[in-house]
PDB file of C-alpha atoms in Angstrom:
ATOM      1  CA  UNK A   2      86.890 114.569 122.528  1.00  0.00           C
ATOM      2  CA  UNK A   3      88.840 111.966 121.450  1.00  0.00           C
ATOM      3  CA  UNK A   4      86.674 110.940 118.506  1.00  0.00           C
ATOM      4  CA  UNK A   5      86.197 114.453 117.237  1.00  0.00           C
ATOM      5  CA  UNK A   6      90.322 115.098 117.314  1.00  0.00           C
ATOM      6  CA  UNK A   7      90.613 112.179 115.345  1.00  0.00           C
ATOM      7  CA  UNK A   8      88.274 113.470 112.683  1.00  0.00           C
ATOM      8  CA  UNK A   9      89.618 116.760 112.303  1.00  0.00           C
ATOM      9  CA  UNK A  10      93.062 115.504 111.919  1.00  0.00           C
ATOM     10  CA  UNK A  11      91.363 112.717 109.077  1.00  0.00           C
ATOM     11  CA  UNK A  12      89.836 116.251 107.747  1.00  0.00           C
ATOM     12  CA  UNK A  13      93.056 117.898 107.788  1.00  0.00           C
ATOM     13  CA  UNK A  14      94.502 115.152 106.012  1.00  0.00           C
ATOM     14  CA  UNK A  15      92.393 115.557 103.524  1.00  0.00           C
ATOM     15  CA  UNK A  16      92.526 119.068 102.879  1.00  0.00           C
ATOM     16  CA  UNK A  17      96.758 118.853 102.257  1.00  0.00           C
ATOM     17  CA  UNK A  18      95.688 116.194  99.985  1.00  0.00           C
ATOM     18  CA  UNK A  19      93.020 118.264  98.308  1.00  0.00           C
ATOM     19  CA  UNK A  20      94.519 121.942  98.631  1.00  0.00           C
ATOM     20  CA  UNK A  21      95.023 123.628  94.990  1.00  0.00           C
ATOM     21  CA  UNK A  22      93.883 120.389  93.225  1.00  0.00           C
ATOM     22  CA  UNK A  23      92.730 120.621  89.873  1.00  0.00           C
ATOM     23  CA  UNK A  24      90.771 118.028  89.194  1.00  0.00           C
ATOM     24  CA  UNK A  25      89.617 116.982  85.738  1.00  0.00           C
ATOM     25  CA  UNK A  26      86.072 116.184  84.854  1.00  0.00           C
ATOM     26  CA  UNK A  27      84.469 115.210  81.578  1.00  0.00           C
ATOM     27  CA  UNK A  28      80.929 115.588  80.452  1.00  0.00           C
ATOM     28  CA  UNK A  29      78.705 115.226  77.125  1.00  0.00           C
ATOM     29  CA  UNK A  30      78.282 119.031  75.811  1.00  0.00           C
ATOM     30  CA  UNK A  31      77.223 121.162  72.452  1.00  0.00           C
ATOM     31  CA  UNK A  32      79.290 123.311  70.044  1.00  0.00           C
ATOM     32  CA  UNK A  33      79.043 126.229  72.637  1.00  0.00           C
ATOM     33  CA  UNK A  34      80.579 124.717  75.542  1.00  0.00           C
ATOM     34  CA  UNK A  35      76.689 124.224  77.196  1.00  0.00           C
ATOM     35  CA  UNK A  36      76.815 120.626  79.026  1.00  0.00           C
ATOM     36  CA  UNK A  37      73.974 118.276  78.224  1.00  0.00           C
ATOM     37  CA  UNK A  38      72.906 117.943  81.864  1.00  0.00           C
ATOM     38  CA  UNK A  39      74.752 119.029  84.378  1.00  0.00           C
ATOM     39  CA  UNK A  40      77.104 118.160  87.041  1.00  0.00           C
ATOM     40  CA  UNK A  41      76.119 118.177  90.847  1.00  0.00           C
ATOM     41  CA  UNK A  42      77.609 117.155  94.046  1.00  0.00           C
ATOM     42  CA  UNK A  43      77.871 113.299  93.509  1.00  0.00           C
ATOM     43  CA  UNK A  44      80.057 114.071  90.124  1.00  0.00           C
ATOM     44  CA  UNK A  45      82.049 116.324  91.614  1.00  0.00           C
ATOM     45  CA  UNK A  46      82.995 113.773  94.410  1.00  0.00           C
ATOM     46  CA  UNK A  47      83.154 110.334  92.074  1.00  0.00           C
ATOM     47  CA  UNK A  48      85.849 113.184  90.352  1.00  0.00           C
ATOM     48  CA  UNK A  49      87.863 114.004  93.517  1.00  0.00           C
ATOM     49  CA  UNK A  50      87.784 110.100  94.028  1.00  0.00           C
ATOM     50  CA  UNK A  51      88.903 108.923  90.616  1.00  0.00           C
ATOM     51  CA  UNK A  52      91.836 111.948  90.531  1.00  0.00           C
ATOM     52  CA  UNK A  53      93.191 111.767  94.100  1.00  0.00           C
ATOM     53  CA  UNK A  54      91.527 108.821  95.592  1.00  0.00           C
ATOM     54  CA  UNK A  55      90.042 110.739  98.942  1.00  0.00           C
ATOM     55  CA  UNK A  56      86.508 109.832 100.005  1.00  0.00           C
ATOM     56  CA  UNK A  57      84.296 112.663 100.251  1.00  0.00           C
ATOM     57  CA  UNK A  58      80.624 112.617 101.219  1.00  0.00           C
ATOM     58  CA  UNK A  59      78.593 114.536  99.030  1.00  0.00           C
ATOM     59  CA  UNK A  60      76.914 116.874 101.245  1.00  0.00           C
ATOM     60  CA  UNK A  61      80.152 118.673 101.626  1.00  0.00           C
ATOM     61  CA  UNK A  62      80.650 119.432  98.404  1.00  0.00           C
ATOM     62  CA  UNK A  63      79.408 123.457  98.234  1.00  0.00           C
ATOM     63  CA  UNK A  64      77.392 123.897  95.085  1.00  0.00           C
ATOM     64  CA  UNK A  65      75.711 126.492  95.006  1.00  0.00           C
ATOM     65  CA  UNK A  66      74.033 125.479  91.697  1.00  0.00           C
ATOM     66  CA  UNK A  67      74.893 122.732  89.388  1.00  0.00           C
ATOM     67  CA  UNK A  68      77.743 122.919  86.607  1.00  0.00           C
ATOM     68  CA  UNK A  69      76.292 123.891  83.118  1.00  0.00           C
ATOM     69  CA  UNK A  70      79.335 124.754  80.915  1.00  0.00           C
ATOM     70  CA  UNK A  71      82.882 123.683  80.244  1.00  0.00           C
ATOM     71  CA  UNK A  72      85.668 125.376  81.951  1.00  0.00           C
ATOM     72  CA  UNK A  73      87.131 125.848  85.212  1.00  0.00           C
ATOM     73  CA  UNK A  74      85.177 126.041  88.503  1.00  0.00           C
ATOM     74  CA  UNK A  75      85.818 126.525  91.939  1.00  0.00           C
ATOM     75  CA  UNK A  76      84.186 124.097  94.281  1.00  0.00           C
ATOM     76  CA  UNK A  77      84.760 124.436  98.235  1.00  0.00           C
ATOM     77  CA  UNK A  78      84.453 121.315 100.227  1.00  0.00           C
ATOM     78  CA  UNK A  79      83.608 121.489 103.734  1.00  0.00           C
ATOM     79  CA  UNK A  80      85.472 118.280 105.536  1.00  0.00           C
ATOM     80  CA  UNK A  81      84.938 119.443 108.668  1.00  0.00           C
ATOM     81  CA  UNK A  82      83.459 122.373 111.102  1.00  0.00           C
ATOM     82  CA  UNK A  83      86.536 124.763 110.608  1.00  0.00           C
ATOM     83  CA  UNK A  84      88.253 122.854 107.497  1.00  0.00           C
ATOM     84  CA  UNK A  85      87.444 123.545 104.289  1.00  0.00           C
ATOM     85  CA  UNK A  86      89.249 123.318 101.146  1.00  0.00           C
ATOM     86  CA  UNK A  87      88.922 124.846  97.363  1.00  0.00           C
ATOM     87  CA  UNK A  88      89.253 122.300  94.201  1.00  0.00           C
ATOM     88  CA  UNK A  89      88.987 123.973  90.715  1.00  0.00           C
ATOM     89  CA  UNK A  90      87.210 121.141  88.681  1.00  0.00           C
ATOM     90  CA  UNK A  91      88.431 121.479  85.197  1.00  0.00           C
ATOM     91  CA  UNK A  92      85.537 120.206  82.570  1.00  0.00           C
ATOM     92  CA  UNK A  93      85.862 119.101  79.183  1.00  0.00           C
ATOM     93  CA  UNK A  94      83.571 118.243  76.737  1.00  0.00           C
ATOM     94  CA  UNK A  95      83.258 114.432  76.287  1.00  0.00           C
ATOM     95  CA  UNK A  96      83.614 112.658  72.848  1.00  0.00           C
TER      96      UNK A  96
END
């Protein structure tokens, strides 16, 4: 019991640090905005890391298919059972 309170309170920690982030991204993409590739769960949480320095393991990033085009996107991340958070990744086209 002990262990688990601690991790929901890390969790919740998290999520005030996270809550109504925007956090930017960059990516190679054509004339139209289409991204050469895409972007997936381990981008999305090397980007939470870079902008706001929280750790987040990739299988709780909620994807429910990969990133294709510029713009904004919401992403939920699931930190814990009952704690969840939304971050609107903002790509750009790279150079």
């Amino acid at each position: 019991d002990l262990r688990e309170a601690q991790d929901r309170s890390a969790a919740e920690a998290q999520a005030q640090l996270l809550a109504g982030a925007t956090i930017p991204i960059s990516a190679r993409a054509g004339g139209a905005g289409r991204l050469f590739g895409s972007i997936g769960p381990v981008e999305v949480v090397d980007a939470i890391k870079a902008a706001k320095g929280v750790e987040v393991d990739r299988k709780h990033v909620v994807l429910p298919e990969h990133i294709k085009e510029t713009g904004s996107h919401d992403v939920t991340v699931d930190l814990f059972r009952d704690v969840t958070v939304v971050v609107t990744l903002e790509v750009s086209a790279a150079g």
